[in-house]
CSV table of C-alpha atoms in Angstrom, one decimal:
chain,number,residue,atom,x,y,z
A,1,UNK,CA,0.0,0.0,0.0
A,2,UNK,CA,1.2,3.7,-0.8
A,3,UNK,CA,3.9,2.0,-3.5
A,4,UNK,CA,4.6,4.5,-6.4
A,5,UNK,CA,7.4,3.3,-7.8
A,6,UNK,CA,8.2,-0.9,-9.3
A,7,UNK,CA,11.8,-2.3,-10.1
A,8,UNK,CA,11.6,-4.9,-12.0
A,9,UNK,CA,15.0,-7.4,-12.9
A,10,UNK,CA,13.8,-10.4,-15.6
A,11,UNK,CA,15.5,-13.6,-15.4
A,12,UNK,CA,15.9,-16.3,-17.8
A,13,UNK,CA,12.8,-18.0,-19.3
A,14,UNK,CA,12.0,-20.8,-17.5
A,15,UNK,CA,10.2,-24.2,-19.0
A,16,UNK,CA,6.9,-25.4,-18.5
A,17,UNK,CA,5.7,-27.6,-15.9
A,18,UNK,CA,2.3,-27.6,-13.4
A,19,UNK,CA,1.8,-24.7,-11.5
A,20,UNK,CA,-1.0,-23.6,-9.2
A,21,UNK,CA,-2.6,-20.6,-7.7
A,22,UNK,CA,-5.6,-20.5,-5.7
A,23,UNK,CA,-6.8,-16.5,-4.6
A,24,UNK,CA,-8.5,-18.7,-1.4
A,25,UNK,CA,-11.3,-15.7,-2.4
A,26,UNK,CA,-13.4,-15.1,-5.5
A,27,UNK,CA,-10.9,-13.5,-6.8
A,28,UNK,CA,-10.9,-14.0,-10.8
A,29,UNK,CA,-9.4,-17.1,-12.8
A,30,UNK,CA,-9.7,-14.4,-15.5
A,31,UNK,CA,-6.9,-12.5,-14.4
A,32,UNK,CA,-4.6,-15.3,-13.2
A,33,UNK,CA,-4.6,-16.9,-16.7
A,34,UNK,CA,-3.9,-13.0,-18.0
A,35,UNK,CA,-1.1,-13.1,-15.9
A,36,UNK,CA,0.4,-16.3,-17.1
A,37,UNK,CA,-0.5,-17.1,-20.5
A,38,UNK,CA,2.1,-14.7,-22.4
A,39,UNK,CA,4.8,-16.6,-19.8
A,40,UNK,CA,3.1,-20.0,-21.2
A,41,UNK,CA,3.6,-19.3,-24.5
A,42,UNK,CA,7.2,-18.6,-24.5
A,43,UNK,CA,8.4,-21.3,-22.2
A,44,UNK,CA,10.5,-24.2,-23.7
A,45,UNK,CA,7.4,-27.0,-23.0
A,46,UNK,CA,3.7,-27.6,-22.1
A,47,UNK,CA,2.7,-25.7,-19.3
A,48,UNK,CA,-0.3,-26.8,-17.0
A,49,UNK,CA,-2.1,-24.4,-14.9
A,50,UNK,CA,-4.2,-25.4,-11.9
A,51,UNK,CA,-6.5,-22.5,-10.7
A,52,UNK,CA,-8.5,-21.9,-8.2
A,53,UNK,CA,-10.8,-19.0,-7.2
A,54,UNK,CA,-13.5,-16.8,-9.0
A,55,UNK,CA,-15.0,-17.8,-12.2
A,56,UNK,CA,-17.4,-15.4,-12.6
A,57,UNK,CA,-16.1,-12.5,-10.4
A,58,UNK,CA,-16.8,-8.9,-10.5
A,59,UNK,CA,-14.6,-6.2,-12.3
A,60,UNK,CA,-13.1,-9.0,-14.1
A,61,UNK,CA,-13.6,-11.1,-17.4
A,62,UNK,CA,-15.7,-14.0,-16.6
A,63,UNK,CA,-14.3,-17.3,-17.8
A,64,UNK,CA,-16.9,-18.2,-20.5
A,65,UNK,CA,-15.6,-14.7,-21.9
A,66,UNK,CA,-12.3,-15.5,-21.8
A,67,UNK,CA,-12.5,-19.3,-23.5
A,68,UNK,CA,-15.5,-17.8,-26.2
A,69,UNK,CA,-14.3,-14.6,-26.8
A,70,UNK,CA,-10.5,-14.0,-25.9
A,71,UNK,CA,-9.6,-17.2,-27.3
A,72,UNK,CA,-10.5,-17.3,-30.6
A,73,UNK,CA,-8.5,-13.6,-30.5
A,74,UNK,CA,-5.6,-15.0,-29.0
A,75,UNK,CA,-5.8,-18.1,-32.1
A,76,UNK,CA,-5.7,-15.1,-34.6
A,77,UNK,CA,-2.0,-14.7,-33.4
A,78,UNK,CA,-1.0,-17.9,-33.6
A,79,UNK,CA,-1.3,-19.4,-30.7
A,80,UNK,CA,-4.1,-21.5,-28.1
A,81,UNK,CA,-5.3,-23.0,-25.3
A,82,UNK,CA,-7.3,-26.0,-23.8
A,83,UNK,CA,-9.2,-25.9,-20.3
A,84,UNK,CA,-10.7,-27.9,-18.4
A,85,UNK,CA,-13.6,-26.3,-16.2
A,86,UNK,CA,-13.9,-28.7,-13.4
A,87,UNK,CA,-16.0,-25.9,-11.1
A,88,UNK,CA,-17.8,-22.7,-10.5
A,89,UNK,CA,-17.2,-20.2,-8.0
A,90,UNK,CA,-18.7,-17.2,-7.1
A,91,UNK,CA,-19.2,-14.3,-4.5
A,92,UNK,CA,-18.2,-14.1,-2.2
A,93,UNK,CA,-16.8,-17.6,-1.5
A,94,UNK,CA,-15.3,-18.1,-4.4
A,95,UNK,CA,-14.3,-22.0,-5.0
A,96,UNK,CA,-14.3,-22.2,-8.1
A,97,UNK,CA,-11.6,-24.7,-10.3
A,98,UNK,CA,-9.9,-24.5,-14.0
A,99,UNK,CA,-7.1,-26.2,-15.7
A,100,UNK,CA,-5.3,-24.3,-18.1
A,101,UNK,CA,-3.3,-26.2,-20.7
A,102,UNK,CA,-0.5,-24.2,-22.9
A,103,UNK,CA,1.6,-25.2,-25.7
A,104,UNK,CA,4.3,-23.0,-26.3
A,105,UNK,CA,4.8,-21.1,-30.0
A,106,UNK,CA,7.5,-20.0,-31.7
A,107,UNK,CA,6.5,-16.2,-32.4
A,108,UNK,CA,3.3,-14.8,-32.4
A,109,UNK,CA,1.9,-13.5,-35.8
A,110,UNK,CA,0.7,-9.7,-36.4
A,111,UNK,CA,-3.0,-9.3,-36.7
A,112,UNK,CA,-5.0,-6.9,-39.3
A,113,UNK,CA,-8.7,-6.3,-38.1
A,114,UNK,CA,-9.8,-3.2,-38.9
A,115,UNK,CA,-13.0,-4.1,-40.6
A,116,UNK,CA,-15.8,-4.9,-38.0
A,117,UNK,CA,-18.7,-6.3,-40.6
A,118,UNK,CA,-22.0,-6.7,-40.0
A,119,UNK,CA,-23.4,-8.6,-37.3
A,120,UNK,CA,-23.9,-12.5,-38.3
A,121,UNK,CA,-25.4,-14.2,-35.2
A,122,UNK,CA,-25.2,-13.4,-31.6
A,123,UNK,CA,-25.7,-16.2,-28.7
A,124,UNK,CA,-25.6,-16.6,-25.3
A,125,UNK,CA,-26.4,-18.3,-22.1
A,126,UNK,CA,-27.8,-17.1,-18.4
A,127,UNK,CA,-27.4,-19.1,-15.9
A,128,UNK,CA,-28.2,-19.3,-12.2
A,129,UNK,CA,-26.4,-22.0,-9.3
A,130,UNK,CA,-27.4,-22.7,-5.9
A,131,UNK,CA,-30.1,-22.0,-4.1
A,132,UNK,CA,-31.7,-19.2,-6.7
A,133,UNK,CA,-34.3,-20.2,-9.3
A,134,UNK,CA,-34.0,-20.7,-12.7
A,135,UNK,CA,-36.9,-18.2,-13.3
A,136,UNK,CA,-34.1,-15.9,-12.7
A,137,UNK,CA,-32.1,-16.7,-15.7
A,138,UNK,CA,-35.0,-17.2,-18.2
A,139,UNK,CA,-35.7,-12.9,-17.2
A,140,UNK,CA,-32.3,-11.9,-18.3
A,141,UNK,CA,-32.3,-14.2,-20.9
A,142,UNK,CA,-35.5,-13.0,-22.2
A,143,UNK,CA,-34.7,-9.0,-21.7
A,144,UNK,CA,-31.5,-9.4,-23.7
A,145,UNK,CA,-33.3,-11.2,-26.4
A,146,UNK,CA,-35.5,-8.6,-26.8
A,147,UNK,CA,-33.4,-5.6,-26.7
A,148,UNK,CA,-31.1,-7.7,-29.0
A,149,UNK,CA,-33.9,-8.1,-31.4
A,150,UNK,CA,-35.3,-4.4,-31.5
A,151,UNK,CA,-31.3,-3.6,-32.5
A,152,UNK,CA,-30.5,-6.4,-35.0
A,153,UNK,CA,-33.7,-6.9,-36.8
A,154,UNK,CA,-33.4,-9.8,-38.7
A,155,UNK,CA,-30.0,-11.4,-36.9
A,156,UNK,CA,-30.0,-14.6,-35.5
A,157,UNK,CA,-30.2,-14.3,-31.6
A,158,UNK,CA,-30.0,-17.6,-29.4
A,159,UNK,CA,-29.6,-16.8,-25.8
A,160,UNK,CA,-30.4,-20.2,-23.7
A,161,UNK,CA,-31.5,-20.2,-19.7
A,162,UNK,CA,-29.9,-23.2,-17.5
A,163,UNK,CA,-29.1,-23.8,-13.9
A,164,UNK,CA,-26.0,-25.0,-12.8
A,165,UNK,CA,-25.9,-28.4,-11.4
A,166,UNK,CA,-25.3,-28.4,-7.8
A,167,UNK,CA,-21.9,-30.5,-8.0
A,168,UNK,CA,-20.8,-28.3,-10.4
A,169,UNK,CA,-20.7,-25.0,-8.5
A,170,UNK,CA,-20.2,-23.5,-4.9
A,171,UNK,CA,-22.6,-21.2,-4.0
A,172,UNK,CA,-25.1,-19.1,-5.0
A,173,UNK,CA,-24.9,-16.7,-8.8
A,174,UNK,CA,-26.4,-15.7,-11.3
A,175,UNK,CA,-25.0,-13.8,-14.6
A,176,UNK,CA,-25.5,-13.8,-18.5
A,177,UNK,CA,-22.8,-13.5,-21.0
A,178,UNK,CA,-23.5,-13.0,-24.6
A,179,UNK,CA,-21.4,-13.3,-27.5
A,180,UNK,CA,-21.7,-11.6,-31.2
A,181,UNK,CA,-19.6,-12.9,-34.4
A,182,UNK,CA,-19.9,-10.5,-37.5
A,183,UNK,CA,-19.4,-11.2,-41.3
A,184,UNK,CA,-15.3,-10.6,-40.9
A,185,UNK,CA,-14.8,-13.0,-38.1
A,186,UNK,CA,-14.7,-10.4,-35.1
A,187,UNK,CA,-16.3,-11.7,-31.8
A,188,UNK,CA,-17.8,-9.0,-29.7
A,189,UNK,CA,-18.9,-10.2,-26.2
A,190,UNK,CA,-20.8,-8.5,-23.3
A,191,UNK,CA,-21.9,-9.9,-19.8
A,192,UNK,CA,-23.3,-9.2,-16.9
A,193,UNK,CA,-23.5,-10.8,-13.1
A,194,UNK,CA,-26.4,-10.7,-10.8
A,195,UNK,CA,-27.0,-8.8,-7.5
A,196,UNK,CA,-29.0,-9.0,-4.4
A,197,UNK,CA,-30.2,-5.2,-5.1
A,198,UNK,CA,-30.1,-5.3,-9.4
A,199,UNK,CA,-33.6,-7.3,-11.2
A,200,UNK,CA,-32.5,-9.8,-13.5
A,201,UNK,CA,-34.1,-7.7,-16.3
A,202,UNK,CA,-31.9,-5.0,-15.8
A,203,UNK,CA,-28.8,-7.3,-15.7
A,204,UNK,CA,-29.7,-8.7,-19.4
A,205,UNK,CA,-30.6,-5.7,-20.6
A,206,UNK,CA,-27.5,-3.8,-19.4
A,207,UNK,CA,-25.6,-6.8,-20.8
A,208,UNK,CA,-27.1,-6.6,-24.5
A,209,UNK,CA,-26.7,-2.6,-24.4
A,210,UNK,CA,-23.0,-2.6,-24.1
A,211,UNK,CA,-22.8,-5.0,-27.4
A,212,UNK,CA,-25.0,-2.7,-28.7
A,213,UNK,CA,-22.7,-0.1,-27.9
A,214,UNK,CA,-20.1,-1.4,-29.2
A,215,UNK,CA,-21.1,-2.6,-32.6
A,216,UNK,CA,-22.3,1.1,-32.9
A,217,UNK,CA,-18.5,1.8,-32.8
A,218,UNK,CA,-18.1,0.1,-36.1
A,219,UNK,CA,-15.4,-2.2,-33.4
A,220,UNK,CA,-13.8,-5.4,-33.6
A,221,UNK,CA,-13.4,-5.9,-30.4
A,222,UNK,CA,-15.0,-5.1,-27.6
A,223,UNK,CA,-13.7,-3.0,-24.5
A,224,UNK,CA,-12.9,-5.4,-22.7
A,225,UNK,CA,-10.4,-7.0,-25.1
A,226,UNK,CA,-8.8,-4.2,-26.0
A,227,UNK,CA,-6.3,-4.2,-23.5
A,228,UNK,CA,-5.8,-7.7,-23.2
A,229,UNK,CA,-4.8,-7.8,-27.0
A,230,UNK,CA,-2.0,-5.0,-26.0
A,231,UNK,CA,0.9,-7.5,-24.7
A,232,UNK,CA,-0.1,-10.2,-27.4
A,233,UNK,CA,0.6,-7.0,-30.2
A,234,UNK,CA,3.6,-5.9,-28.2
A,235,UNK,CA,5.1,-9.6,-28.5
A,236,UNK,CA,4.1,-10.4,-32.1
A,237,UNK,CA,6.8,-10.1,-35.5
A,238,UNK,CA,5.4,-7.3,-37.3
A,239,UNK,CA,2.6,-4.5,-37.6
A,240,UNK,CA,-0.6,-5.2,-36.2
A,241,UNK,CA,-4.1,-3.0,-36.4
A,242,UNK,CA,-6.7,-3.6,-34.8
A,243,UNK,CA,-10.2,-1.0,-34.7
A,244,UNK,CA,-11.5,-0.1,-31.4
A,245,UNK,CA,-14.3,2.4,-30.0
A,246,UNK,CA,-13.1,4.6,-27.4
A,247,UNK,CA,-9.8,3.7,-25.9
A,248,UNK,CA,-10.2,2.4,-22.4
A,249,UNK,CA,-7.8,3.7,-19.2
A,250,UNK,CA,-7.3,-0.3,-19.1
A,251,UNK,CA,-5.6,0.0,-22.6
A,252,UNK,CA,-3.9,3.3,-21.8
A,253,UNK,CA,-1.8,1.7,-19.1
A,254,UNK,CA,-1.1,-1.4,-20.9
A,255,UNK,CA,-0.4,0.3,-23.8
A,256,UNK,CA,2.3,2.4,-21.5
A,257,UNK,CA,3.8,-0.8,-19.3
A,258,UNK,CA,4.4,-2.6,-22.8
A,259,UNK,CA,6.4,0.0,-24.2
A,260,UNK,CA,8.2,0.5,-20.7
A,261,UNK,CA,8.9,-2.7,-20.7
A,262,UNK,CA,9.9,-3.7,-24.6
A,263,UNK,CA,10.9,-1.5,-27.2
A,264,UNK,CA,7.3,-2.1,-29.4
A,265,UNK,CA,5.7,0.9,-30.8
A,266,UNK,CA,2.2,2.1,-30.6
A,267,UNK,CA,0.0,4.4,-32.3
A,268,UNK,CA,-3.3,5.3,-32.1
A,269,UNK,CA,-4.9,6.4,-35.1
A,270,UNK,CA,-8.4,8.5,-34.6
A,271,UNK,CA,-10.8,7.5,-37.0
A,272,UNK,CA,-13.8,9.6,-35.5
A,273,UNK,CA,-15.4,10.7,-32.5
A,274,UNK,CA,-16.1,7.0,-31.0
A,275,UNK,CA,-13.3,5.1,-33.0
A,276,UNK,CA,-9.9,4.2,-33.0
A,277,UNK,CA,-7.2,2.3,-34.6
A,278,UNK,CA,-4.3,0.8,-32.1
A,279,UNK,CA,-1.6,0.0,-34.5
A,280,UNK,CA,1.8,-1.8,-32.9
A,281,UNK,CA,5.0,-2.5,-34.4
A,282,UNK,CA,5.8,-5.6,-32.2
A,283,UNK,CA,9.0,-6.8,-30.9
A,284,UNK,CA,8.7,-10.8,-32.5
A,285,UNK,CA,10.2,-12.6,-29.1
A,286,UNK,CA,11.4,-15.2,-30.3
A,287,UNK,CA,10.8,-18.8,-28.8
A,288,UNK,CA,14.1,-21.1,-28.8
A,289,UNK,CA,12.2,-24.4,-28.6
C-alpha cells in the first residue's frame, strides 16, 4: 500500500511444468490466466495451470468470456489453449476450479482487423447456481433477447437459460454473458452478473446494451479486449491493427507498461469521435524451442 514506484529485474525463461494458484477468495481465474498465458507461450514446454478461485467475479472477465471470446482472438496470433472447467465459484466464496493447458509457439503473428462487418449471429447463455431459481435466468435471458432483437432486426439471436448443477458450482450466482460474431470474423462479447439489489431484467438488458454499444462503434473488439490484445501486439513479429471504440484507461496503461517494458511501438490512429485504430510494431520474441 502507498507504492509508487516498481523495479523490475527479468530472469531467464523458464520451462513449462504444473503450477497452481488458488486466490482462497473469488478473486478472478480471469486475471490469473492473463497473468500467465504470455509466460506460457514462451516457455521451452507444455505448461499446465491449476486455478482456483473466482469464475465469474466482479470487475473481471468471466471465464466463459475468456474461453469464447479472448480465445478465438488470442488463435488469430498464432497461438491456443485448452481448459478444463472442473467448477464454478462465485461471490463471495469463491471455490471455483480451471485447468489451463498451454503449448508454447514459436512467435506470435501480427493481426490486421480493422474491418468490424456486419453482425452475423449473436448467442448466449444465463445461468443461475445454488439455491436461486432458474426463473431468474430465463428474465435476463428474455430481456436481452429482446433488446437484442429491436437492435439487429433480422439477426439470428440464441440466448439459452440453464441452472447450474449443484456439484458443479459453490454457492449461489447468477449472470448472462452474450457473444456476437460478425461477417469478418470479429467476436464481440458483453456480460453481466447478478445482485442481491439489481432485477435480473436490468442485468440482461445492461448486458445486450453494451454490445450494442459497441457494434455502434463500427469495433472489432469489444472494450474489454482491448487491453488484453495490448501484450499479445507488443510480443508479435510485425505490424498489427486492430479498430476499437473509445480507448479504455485499461488500454492506456497497458499500452504504457508494454512500451516500458519492450521497445514495441504504438500508435493510435483516430478515425472519429467514438473510433480508433491501435496499430503496434511488435518486438517478434522469439521462442528457442
Amino acid at each position: 500500500m502507498g507504492s509508487t514506484e516498481v523495479t523490475f529485474f527479468p530472469g531467464d525463461r523458464r520451462g513449462g511444468g504444473e503450477f497452481s494458484a488458488d486466490t482462497q477468495t473469488a478473486g478472478s481465474v480471469g486475471l490469473l490466466i492473463q497473468v500467465a498465458l504470455p509466460c506460457a507461450l514462451f516457455s521451452t514446454t507444455t505448461t499446465i495451470l491449476q486455478l482456483r478461485g473466482g469464475t465469474n467475479a466482479e470487475m473481471a472477465p468471466q471465464f466463459d468470456y475468456t474461453t469464447e471470446v479472448f480465445r478465438p482472438l488470442l488463435e488469430r496470433f498464432g497461438a491456443t489453449f485448452d481448459y478444463k472447467l472442473l467448477r464454478r465459484g462465485y461471490f463471495p466464496r469463491g471455490g471455483g476450479e480451471v485447468h489451463i493447458r498451454v503449448n508454447p509457439v514459436r512467435q506470435l503473428k501480427p493481426i490486421k482487423m480493422i474491418d468490424g462487418g456486419k453482425i452475423l449471429r449473436i448467442w448466449g447463455w444465463a445461468f443461475v447456481a445454488g439455491t436461486l431459481p432458474i426463473k431468474l435466468a430465463s428474465v435476463m435471458a428474455d430481456s436481452a433477447t429482446v433488446a437484442l432483437q429491436r437492435a439487429f432486426k433480422g439477426v439470428e439471436i440464441n440466448i439459452e437459460a440453464y441452472k447450474e448443477r449443484e456439484e458443479d458450482a459453490v454457492g449461489n450466482g447468477s449472470g448472462i454473458n452474450i457473444v456476437a460474431e460478425t461477417t469478418t470474423g470479429c467476436i464481440l462479447g458483453a456480460s453481466g452478473l447478478g445482485k442481491r439489489d439489481v432485477r435480473p431484467e436490468q442485468v440482461g438488458k445492461q448486458a445486450a446494451d453494451d454490445l450494442i454499444s459497441t457494434v455502434e462503434t463500427g469495433a472489432c473488439v469489444d472494450p474489454h479486449a482491448q487491453d488484453q490484445m495490448v501484450v499479445l501486439m507488443a510480443l508479435a513479429d510485425g505490424i498489427s491493427q486492430v479498430k476499437v471504440g473509445p480507448v479504455t484507461q485499461h488500454t492506456e496503461t497497458a499500452i504504457y507498461i508494454a512500451k516500458s517494458l519492450s521497445e514495441a511501438k504504438f500508435n493510435i490512429i483516430k478515425q472519429g469521435p467514438n473510433s480508433n485504430i491501435i496499430e503496434c510494431t511488435g518486438i517478434g520474441l522469439l521462442n528457442p524451442v
